[in-house]
GROMACS .gro file of N, CA and C in nm:
model
  453
    1MET      N    1   2.801   0.500  -1.376
    1MET     CA    2   2.684   0.387  -1.327
    1MET      C    3   2.583   0.440  -1.302
    2ASP      N    4   2.467   0.458  -1.355
    2ASP     CA    5   2.333   0.479  -1.309
    2ASP      C    6   2.213   0.428  -1.271
    3TYR      N    7   2.233   0.294  -1.291
    3TYR     CA    8   2.174   0.196  -1.241
    3TYR      C    9   2.201   0.094  -1.163
    4PRO      N   10   2.148   0.085  -1.050
    4PRO     CA   11   2.234  -0.053  -0.957
    4PRO      C   12   2.239  -0.218  -1.050
    5ILE      N   13   2.356  -0.244  -1.037
    5ILE     CA   14   2.378  -0.369  -1.041
    5ILE      C   15   2.430  -0.434  -0.949
    6PRO      N   16   2.426  -0.595  -0.984
    6PRO     CA   17   2.420  -0.667  -0.855
    6PRO      C   18   2.550  -0.724  -0.841
    7LEU      N   19   2.592  -0.742  -0.687
    7LEU     CA   20   2.755  -0.746  -0.624
    7LEU      C   21   2.815  -0.817  -0.732
    8GLU      N   22   2.800  -0.914  -0.789
    8GLU     CA   23   2.901  -0.997  -0.886
    8GLU      C   24   2.931  -0.903  -0.967
    9ARG      N   25   2.842  -0.847  -1.020
    9ARG     CA   26   2.890  -0.740  -1.147
    9ARG      C   27   2.964  -0.624  -1.121
   10LEU      N   28   2.989  -0.568  -0.978
   10LEU     CA   29   3.002  -0.417  -0.956
   10LEU      C   30   3.172  -0.438  -0.950
   11SER      N   31   3.220  -0.319  -1.027
   11SER     CA   32   3.318  -0.280  -1.005
   11SER      C   33   3.328  -0.127  -0.955
   12LEU      N   34   3.412  -0.107  -0.834
   12LEU     CA   35   3.384   0.011  -0.818
   12LEU      C   36   3.544   0.123  -0.806
   13PRO      N   37   3.502   0.257  -0.840
   13PRO     CA   38   3.645   0.321  -0.867
   13PRO      C   39   3.712   0.339  -0.736
   14GLU      N   40   3.811   0.378  -0.728
   14GLU     CA   41   3.906   0.372  -0.603
   14GLU      C   42   3.818   0.492  -0.512
   15HIS      N   43   3.818   0.575  -0.547
   15HIS     CA   44   3.715   0.668  -0.451
   15HIS      C   45   3.586   0.641  -0.396
   16LEU      N   46   3.487   0.516  -0.420
   16LEU     CA   47   3.393   0.454  -0.380
   16LEU      C   48   3.413   0.314  -0.360
   17ASN      N   49   3.540   0.266  -0.352
   17ASN     CA   50   3.538   0.076  -0.298
   17ASN      C   51   3.561   0.111  -0.173
   18GLY      N   52   3.575   0.192  -0.109
   18GLY     CA   53   3.586   0.145   0.054
   18GLY      C   54   3.745   0.172   0.140
   19ALA      N   55   3.836   0.172   0.068
   19ALA     CA   56   3.970   0.136   0.100
   19ALA      C   57   4.060   0.251   0.168
   20LEU      N   58   3.990   0.374   0.158
   20LEU     CA   59   4.015   0.493   0.214
   20LEU      C   60   3.899   0.545   0.311
   21GLY      N   61   3.780   0.427   0.363
   21GLY     CA   62   3.667   0.483   0.384
   21GLY      C   63   3.716   0.588   0.520
   22SER      N   64   3.611   0.676   0.544
   22SER     CA   65   3.673   0.739   0.655
   22SER      C   66   3.631   0.666   0.825
   23ASN      N   67   3.539   0.507   0.791
   23ASN     CA   68   3.541   0.514   0.934
   23ASN      C   69   3.630   0.395   0.960
   24ARG      N   70   3.729   0.351   0.846
   24ARG     CA   71   3.811   0.254   0.823
   24ARG      C   72   3.947   0.214   0.934
   25VAL      N   73   3.986   0.129   0.991
   25VAL     CA   74   4.060   0.094   1.097
   25VAL      C   75   4.239   0.089   0.948
   26ASN      N   76   4.304   0.159   0.989
   26ASN     CA   77   4.418   0.174   0.906
   26ASN      C   78   4.533   0.089   0.978
   27ASP      N   79   4.531   0.014   1.024
   27ASP     CA   80   4.694  -0.024   1.091
   27ASP      C   81   4.636  -0.190   1.089
   28HIS      N   82   4.700  -0.285   1.123
   28HIS     CA   83   4.744  -0.433   1.070
   28HIS      C   84   4.662  -0.503   1.165
   29ARG      N   85   4.619  -0.471   1.255
   29ARG     CA   86   4.552  -0.571   1.355
   29ARG      C   87   4.410  -0.604   1.280
   30CYS      N   88   4.345  -0.576   1.163
   30CYS     CA   89   4.226  -0.645   1.097
   30CYS      C   90   4.225  -0.768   1.102
   31GLN      N   91   4.115  -0.848   1.124
   31GLN     CA   92   4.104  -1.015   1.184
   31GLN      C   93   4.055  -1.057   1.011
   32ILE      N   94   4.036  -0.978   0.892
   32ILE     CA   95   3.995  -1.023   0.802
   32ILE      C   96   4.109  -0.944   0.699
   33ALA      N   97   4.132  -1.059   0.572
   33ALA     CA   98   4.208  -0.977   0.457
   33ALA      C   99   4.167  -0.877   0.366
   34ALA      N  100   4.012  -0.839   0.354
   34ALA     CA  101   3.954  -0.720   0.301
   34ALA      C  102   4.017  -0.631   0.284
   35ARG      N  103   4.065  -0.551   0.168
   35ARG     CA  104   4.133  -0.444   0.134
   35ARG      C  105   4.010  -0.331   0.090
   36ASN      N  106   3.898  -0.393   0.089
   36ASN     CA  107   3.794  -0.296   0.042
   36ASN      C  108   3.686  -0.330   0.067
   37ASP      N  109   3.549  -0.244   0.056
   37ASP     CA  110   3.400  -0.297   0.099
   37ASP      C  111   3.369  -0.419   0.041
   38MET      N  112   3.364  -0.439  -0.073
   38MET     CA  113   3.331  -0.544  -0.167
   38MET      C  114   3.377  -0.660  -0.076
   39GLU      N  115   3.517  -0.663  -0.031
   39GLU     CA  116   3.584  -0.805   0.033
   39GLU      C  117   3.551  -0.803   0.134
   40ALA      N  118   3.550  -0.672   0.219
   40ALA     CA  119   3.479  -0.698   0.350
   40ALA      C  120   3.297  -0.794   0.336
   41ILE      N  121   3.265  -0.745   0.270
   41ILE     CA  122   3.087  -0.825   0.233
   41ILE      C  123   3.111  -0.939   0.220
   42ARG      N  124   3.195  -0.983   0.111
   42ARG     CA  125   3.249  -1.110   0.068
   42ARG      C  126   3.265  -1.212   0.186
   43CYS      N  127   3.338  -1.113   0.253
   43CYS     CA  128   3.395  -1.192   0.365
   43CYS      C  129   3.306  -1.275   0.480
   44TRP      N  130   3.248  -1.153   0.503
   44TRP     CA  131   3.072  -1.159   0.588
   44TRP      C  132   2.980  -1.263   0.526
   45LEU      N  133   2.967  -1.242   0.414
   45LEU     CA  134   2.853  -1.313   0.351
   45LEU      C  135   2.922  -1.484   0.370
   46GLY      N  136   3.074  -1.493   0.365
   46GLY     CA  137   3.153  -1.615   0.331
   46GLY      C  138   3.069  -1.713   0.456
   47GLU      N  139   3.039  -1.638   0.557
   47GLU     CA  140   3.032  -1.729   0.712
   47GLU      C  141   2.896  -1.821   0.687
   48TYR      N  142   2.808  -1.757   0.569
   48TYR     CA  143   2.688  -1.809   0.549
   48TYR      C  144   2.645  -1.904   0.451
   49GLU      N  145   2.739  -1.921   0.393
   49GLU     CA  146   2.741  -2.006   0.233
   49GLU      C  147   2.670  -2.155   0.273
   50ASP      N  148   2.685  -2.184   0.367
   50ASP     CA  149   2.635  -2.287   0.388
   50ASP      C  150   2.479  -2.295   0.471
   51SER      N  151   2.410  -2.180   0.430
   51SER     CA  152   2.266  -2.159   0.475
   51SER      C  153   2.250  -2.115   0.335
   52PRO      N  154   2.192  -2.140   0.236
   52PRO     CA  155   2.182  -2.062   0.101
   52PRO      C  156   2.083  -1.936   0.147
   53GLN      N  157   1.959  -1.969   0.201
   53GLN     CA  158   1.852  -1.897   0.232
   53GLN      C  159   1.910  -1.751   0.267
   54THR      N  160   1.974  -1.811   0.399
   54THR     CA  161   2.061  -1.693   0.507
   54THR      C  162   2.097  -1.633   0.367
   55TYR      N  163   2.250  -1.645   0.362
   55TYR     CA  164   2.314  -1.587   0.216
   55TYR      C  165   2.242  -1.520   0.141
   56ARG      N  166   2.132  -1.570   0.107
   56ARG     CA  167   2.033  -1.478  -0.004
   56ARG      C  168   2.008  -1.327   0.068
   57ASN      N  169   1.932  -1.395   0.140
   57ASN     CA  170   1.908  -1.259   0.258
   57ASN      C  171   1.968  -1.175   0.261
   58TYR      N  172   2.096  -1.203   0.310
   58TYR     CA  173   2.181  -1.118   0.392
   58TYR      C  174   2.276  -1.052   0.296
   59ARG      N  175   2.285  -1.128   0.157
   59ARG     CA  176   2.336  -1.048   0.040
   59ARG      C  177   2.243  -0.934  -0.046
   60LYS      N  178   2.131  -0.969  -0.015
   60LYS     CA  179   2.040  -0.880  -0.075
   60LYS      C  180   2.016  -0.773   0.023
   61GLU      N  181   2.041  -0.771   0.119
   61GLU     CA  182   2.075  -0.627   0.248
   61GLU      C  183   2.224  -0.582   0.244
   62ALA      N  184   2.307  -0.639   0.241
   62ALA     CA  185   2.430  -0.567   0.176
   62ALA      C  186   2.436  -0.500   0.063
   63GLU      N  187   2.388  -0.563  -0.040
   63GLU     CA  188   2.357  -0.532  -0.175
   63GLU      C  189   2.270  -0.381  -0.171
   64ARG      N  190   2.154  -0.391  -0.128
   64ARG     CA  191   2.106  -0.260  -0.122
   64ARG      C  192   2.162  -0.145  -0.032
   65LEU      N  193   2.238  -0.200   0.045
   65LEU     CA  194   2.282  -0.086   0.119
   65LEU      C  195   2.430  -0.030   0.086
   66LEU      N  196   2.495  -0.077   0.016
   66LEU     CA  197   2.618  -0.078  -0.071
   66LEU      C  198   2.594   0.041  -0.178
   67LEU      N  199   2.478  -0.039  -0.303
   67LEU     CA  200   2.455   0.026  -0.385
   67LEU      C  201   2.407   0.204  -0.369
   68TRP      N  202   2.319   0.165  -0.247
   68TRP     CA  203   2.272   0.307  -0.196
   68TRP      C  204   2.366   0.382  -0.157
   69SER      N  205   2.449   0.344  -0.096
   69SER     CA  206   2.590   0.416  -0.060
   69SER      C  207   2.628   0.474  -0.166
   70ILE      N  208   2.685   0.424  -0.268
   70ILE     CA  209   2.732   0.448  -0.387
   70ILE      C  210   2.667   0.536  -0.495
   71LEU      N  211   2.532   0.503  -0.475
   71LEU     CA  212   2.434   0.566  -0.585
   71LEU      C  213   2.378   0.697  -0.541
   72GLU      N  214   2.329   0.687  -0.423
   72GLU     CA  215   2.223   0.802  -0.332
   72GLU      C  216   2.371   0.913  -0.266
   73GLN      N  217   2.416   0.826  -0.189
   73GLN     CA  218   2.511   0.942  -0.048
   73GLN      C  219   2.662   0.985  -0.176
   74GLN      N  220   2.710   0.906  -0.223
   74GLN     CA  221   2.824   0.885  -0.357
   74GLN      C  222   2.923   0.899  -0.272
   75LYS      N  223   2.930   0.757  -0.121
   75LYS     CA  224   3.034   0.756  -0.055
   75LYS      C  225   3.056   0.622  -0.045
   76PRO      N  226   3.209   0.574  -0.028
   76PRO     CA  227   3.171   0.431   0.023
   76PRO      C  228   3.144   0.359   0.188
   77LEU      N  229   3.072   0.266   0.158
   77LEU     CA  230   2.985   0.188   0.292
   77LEU      C  231   3.083   0.221   0.419
   78SER      N  232   3.209   0.231   0.392
   78SER     CA  233   3.284   0.262   0.554
   78SER      C  234   3.311   0.399   0.539
   79SER      N  235   3.219   0.462   0.482
   79SER     CA  236   3.243   0.601   0.564
   79SER      C  237   3.077   0.642   0.579
   80LEU      N  238   2.985   0.540   0.589
   80LEU     CA  239   2.876   0.600   0.601
   80LEU      C  240   2.836   0.656   0.745
   81THR      N  241   2.755   0.748   0.799
   81THR     CA  242   2.744   0.799   0.936
   81THR      C  243   2.597   0.757   0.963
   82ARG      N  244   2.604   0.802   1.126
   82ARG     CA  245   2.462   0.790   1.177
   82ARG      C  246   2.348   0.857   1.142
   83GLU      N  247   2.371   0.982   1.056
   83GLU     CA  248   2.296   1.069   0.969
   83GLU      C  249   2.289   0.978   0.832
   84ASP      N  250   2.372   0.926   0.771
   84ASP     CA  251   2.360   0.845   0.661
   84ASP      C  252   2.258   0.747   0.647
   85PHE      N  253   2.249   0.693   0.790
   85PHE     CA  254   2.158   0.538   0.794
   85PHE      C  255   1.979   0.578   0.819
   86GLN      N  256   1.998   0.712   0.886
   86GLN     CA  257   1.876   0.744   0.911
   86GLN      C  258   1.837   0.780   0.785
   87ASP      N  259   1.865   0.795   0.696
   87ASP     CA  260   1.855   0.840   0.550
   87ASP      C  261   1.821   0.756   0.464
   88TYR      N  262   1.886   0.658   0.525
   88TYR     CA  263   1.855   0.459   0.417
   88TYR      C  264   1.729   0.446   0.466
   89GLU      N  265   1.701   0.449   0.631
   89GLU     CA  266   1.596   0.410   0.657
   89GLU      C  267   1.452   0.437   0.604
   90ALA      N  268   1.461   0.602   0.571
   90ALA     CA  269   1.344   0.635   0.466
   90ALA      C  270   1.362   0.608   0.338
   91PHE      N  271   1.478   0.559   0.310
   91PHE     CA  272   1.470   0.531   0.177
   91PHE      C  273   1.399   0.400   0.117
   92LEU      N  274   1.426   0.307   0.242
   92LEU     CA  275   1.372   0.158   0.270
   92LEU      C  276   1.215   0.177   0.270
   93LYS      N  277   1.185   0.292   0.303
   93LYS     CA  278   0.978   0.339   0.312
   93LYS      C  279   0.951   0.339   0.202
   94ASN      N  280   1.023   0.413   0.087
   94ASN     CA  281   0.989   0.467  -0.020
   94ASN      C  282   1.143   0.472  -0.142
   95PRO      N  283   1.172   0.363  -0.196
   95PRO     CA  284   1.259   0.398  -0.303
   95PRO      C  285   1.314   0.473  -0.387
   96GLN      N  286   1.350   0.594  -0.382
   96GLN     CA  287   1.345   0.694  -0.484
   96GLN      C  288   1.466   0.726  -0.538
   97PRO      N  289   1.492   0.750  -0.691
   97PRO     CA  290   1.375   0.747  -0.793
   97PRO      C  291   1.335   0.622  -0.808
   98THR      N  292   1.235   0.568  -0.857
   98THR     CA  293   1.124   0.437  -0.850
   98THR      C  294   1.227   0.372  -0.977
   99GLU      N  295   1.238   0.426  -1.085
   99GLU     CA  296   1.268   0.367  -1.166
   99GLU      C  297   1.420   0.362  -1.196
  100ARG      N  298   1.499   0.407  -1.092
  100ARG     CA  299   1.642   0.373  -1.084
  100ARG      C  300   1.638   0.217  -0.969
  101TRP      N  301   1.564   0.192  -0.847
  101TRP     CA  302   1.551   0.113  -0.798
  101TRP      C  303   1.426   0.024  -0.766
  102CYS      N  304   1.346   0.012  -0.866
  102CYS     CA  305   1.264  -0.073  -0.814
  102CYS      C  306   1.185  -0.101  -0.983
  103GLY      N  307   1.127  -0.243  -0.980
  103GLY     CA  308   1.120  -0.313  -1.062
  103GLY      C  309   1.034  -0.441  -1.057
  104SER      N  310   1.000  -0.539  -1.166
  104SER     CA  311   0.972  -0.643  -1.181
  104SER      C  312   1.024  -0.773  -1.138
  105ARG      N  313   1.017  -0.842  -1.100
  105ARG     CA  314   1.141  -0.996  -1.053
  105ARG      C  315   1.197  -0.986  -1.211
  106ALA      N  316   1.369  -1.002  -1.179
  106ALA     CA  317   1.406  -1.033  -1.284
  106ALA      C  318   1.565  -1.077  -1.271
  107THR      N  319   1.625  -1.170  -1.374
  107THR     CA  320   1.737  -1.231  -1.274
  107THR      C  321   1.848  -1.135  -1.296
  108ARG      N  322   1.937  -1.197  -1.173
  108ARG     CA  323   2.062  -1.086  -1.112
  108ARG      C  324   2.107  -1.035  -1.263
  109TYR      N  325   2.101  -1.120  -1.387
  109TYR     CA  326   2.213  -1.079  -1.510
  109TYR      C  327   2.126  -1.004  -1.575
  110SER      N  328   1.994  -0.985  -1.563
  110SER     CA  329   1.907  -0.894  -1.664
  110SER      C  330   1.954  -0.721  -1.666
  111ALA      N  331   1.934  -0.705  -1.769
  111ALA     CA  332   1.947  -0.528  -1.755
  111ALA      C  333   1.803  -0.460  -1.680
  112GLN      N  334   1.713  -0.565  -1.635
  112GLN     CA  335   1.583  -0.536  -1.609
  112GLN      C  336   1.617  -0.541  -1.434
  113TRP      N  337   1.741  -0.603  -1.392
  113TRP     CA  338   1.710  -0.627  -1.237
  113TRP      C  339   1.720  -0.529  -1.168
  114ARG      N  340   1.636  -0.490  -1.034
  114ARG     CA  341   1.662  -0.443  -0.972
  114ARG      C  342   1.617  -0.443  -0.834
  115PRO      N  343   1.716  -0.367  -0.738
  115PRO     CA  344   1.714  -0.455  -0.632
  115PRO      C  345   1.573  -0.446  -0.526
  116PHE      N  346   1.484  -0.390  -0.555
  116PHE     CA  347   1.367  -0.332  -0.491
  116PHE      C  348   1.261  -0.368  -0.597
  117LEU      N  349   1.120  -0.444  -0.527
  117LEU     CA  350   1.004  -0.465  -0.601
  117LEU      C  351   0.874  -0.308  -0.573
  118GLY      N  352   0.993  -0.275  -0.469
  118GLY     CA  353   0.882  -0.157  -0.406
  118GLY      C  354   0.882  -0.105  -0.298
  119PRO      N  355   0.818  -0.041  -0.218
  119PRO     CA  356   0.866  -0.003  -0.067
  119PRO      C  357   0.868  -0.141   0.032
  120LEU      N  358   0.943  -0.145   0.130
  120LEU     CA  359   0.957  -0.197   0.207
  120LEU      C  360   0.839  -0.205   0.297
  121THR      N  361   0.771  -0.309   0.346
  121THR     CA  362   0.723  -0.319   0.467
  121THR      C  363   0.750  -0.272   0.601
  122PRO      N  364   0.710  -0.212   0.668
  122PRO     CA  365   0.734  -0.213   0.846
  122PRO      C  366   0.843  -0.345   0.863
  123GLY      N  367   0.796  -0.446   0.878
  123GLY     CA  368   0.851  -0.578   0.939
  123GLY      C  369   0.978  -0.636   0.818
  124SER      N  370   0.958  -0.560   0.686
  124SER     CA  371   1.080  -0.585   0.626
  124SER      C  372   1.181  -0.480   0.638
  125GLN      N  373   1.147  -0.359   0.670
  125GLN     CA  374   1.260  -0.272   0.724
  125GLN      C  375   1.331  -0.261   0.833
  126HIS      N  376   1.236  -0.338   0.944
  126HIS     CA  377   1.289  -0.385   1.037
  126HIS      C  378   1.405  -0.530   1.003
  127GLN      N  379   1.362  -0.578   0.964
  127GLN     CA  380   1.461  -0.710   0.905
  127GLN      C  381   1.584  -0.638   0.822
  128ALA      N  382   1.588  -0.553   0.743
  128ALA     CA  383   1.685  -0.544   0.678
  128ALA      C  384   1.814  -0.388   0.793
  129MET      N  385   1.732  -0.396   0.849
  129MET     CA  386   1.842  -0.270   0.928
  129MET      C  387   1.901  -0.378   1.056
  130VAL      N  388   1.820  -0.496   1.093
  130VAL     CA  389   1.848  -0.585   1.191
  130VAL      C  390   2.003  -0.656   1.075
  131ILE      N  391   1.969  -0.708   1.011
  131ILE     CA  392   2.086  -0.777   0.931
  131ILE      C  393   2.207  -0.647   0.886
  132ILE      N  394   2.163  -0.510   0.873
  132ILE     CA  395   2.262  -0.434   0.821
  132ILE      C  396   2.339  -0.438   0.961
  133ASN      N  397   2.287  -0.411   1.064
  133ASN     CA  398   2.362  -0.408   1.242
  133ASN      C  399   2.403  -0.496   1.228
  134ALA      N  400   2.422  -0.643   1.192
  134ALA     CA  401   2.467  -0.758   1.200
  134ALA      C  402   2.576  -0.733   1.111
  135LEU      N  403   2.614  -0.690   0.970
  135LEU     CA  404   2.724  -0.716   0.906
  135LEU      C  405   2.817  -0.564   0.972
  136PHE      N  406   2.737  -0.480   0.992
  136PHE     CA  407   2.829  -0.329   1.079
  136PHE      C  408   2.908  -0.409   1.209
  137SER      N  409   2.846  -0.513   1.256
  137SER     CA  410   2.922  -0.545   1.368
  137SER      C  411   2.997  -0.636   1.336
  138TYR      N  412   2.959  -0.720   1.255
  138TYR     CA  413   3.091  -0.833   1.256
  138TYR      C  414   3.242  -0.750   1.166
  139LEU      N  415   3.206  -0.658   1.091
  139LEU     CA  416   3.321  -0.573   1.079
  139LEU      C  417   3.387  -0.488   1.137
  140CYS      N  418   3.322  -0.424   1.275
  140CYS     CA  419   3.344  -0.369   1.362
  140CYS      C  420   3.457  -0.443   1.449
  141ASN      N  421   3.370  -0.620   1.492
  141ASN     CA  422   3.454  -0.705   1.573
  141ASN      C  423   3.566  -0.805   1.481
  142ALA      N  424   3.585  -0.785   1.374
  142ALA     CA  425   3.674  -0.814   1.275
  142ALA      C  426   3.821  -0.737   1.254
  143GLY      N  427   3.741  -0.564   1.312
  143GLY     CA  428   3.894  -0.475   1.297
  143GLY      C  429   3.912  -0.420   1.184
  144TYR      N  430   3.773  -0.419   1.100
  144TYR     CA  431   3.764  -0.341   0.984
  144TYR      C  432   3.712  -0.226   0.983
  145LEU      N  433   3.631  -0.177   1.062
  145LEU     CA  434   3.596  -0.073   1.102
  145LEU      C  435   3.606   0.017   1.233
  146HIS      N  436   3.608   0.148   1.251
  146HIS     CA  437   3.639   0.142   1.387
  146HIS      C  438   3.527   0.171   1.487
  147GLY      N  439   3.410   0.163   1.413
  147GLY     CA  440   3.292   0.157   1.501
  147GLY      C  441   3.148   0.162   1.449
  148ASN      N  442   3.021   0.081   1.487
  148ASN     CA  443   2.894   0.081   1.423
  148ASN      C  444   2.820   0.221   1.438
  149PRO      N  445   2.791   0.301   1.310
  149PRO     CA  446   2.718   0.359   1.374
  149PRO      C  447   2.539   0.350   1.343
  150LEU      N  448   2.563   0.234   1.369
  150LEU     CA  449   2.397   0.170   1.429
  150LEU      C  450   2.387   0.137   1.564
  151SER      N  451   2.522   0.148   1.635
  151SER     CA  452   2.494   0.121   1.787
  151SER      C  453   2.469   0.190   1.837
   0.00000   0.00000   0.00000
């Protein structure tokens, strides 16, 4: 995969799907049935199905992070470290390469779809990290991850 594609169409190879992520809890005390990072994200997003705008905003940020993790860091979401998140924060300021990450508005099923219109404003960068922190806190509280690299 050279270009990001929406979550609904994303299929990850085993080494990137997070089933064996370095931050994963590998016992039977997990409170969600997720076997990999995509399933964990879907479980978290399911909490917001009754609020369509929140769901879309949260999906957008989880999707951006997951795609960046796979395409730029070449690691599963559940293997990201604090240092990776420092890189991600810099990426939000200037998503590069532009042709891979940025484009004009397009439907989610279009080949022209990209996760960014361009660099995020400081307020949008902050909001993205707040949402991602909420995702990782949820995954920790559910027993899916050992710890939250953003804590």
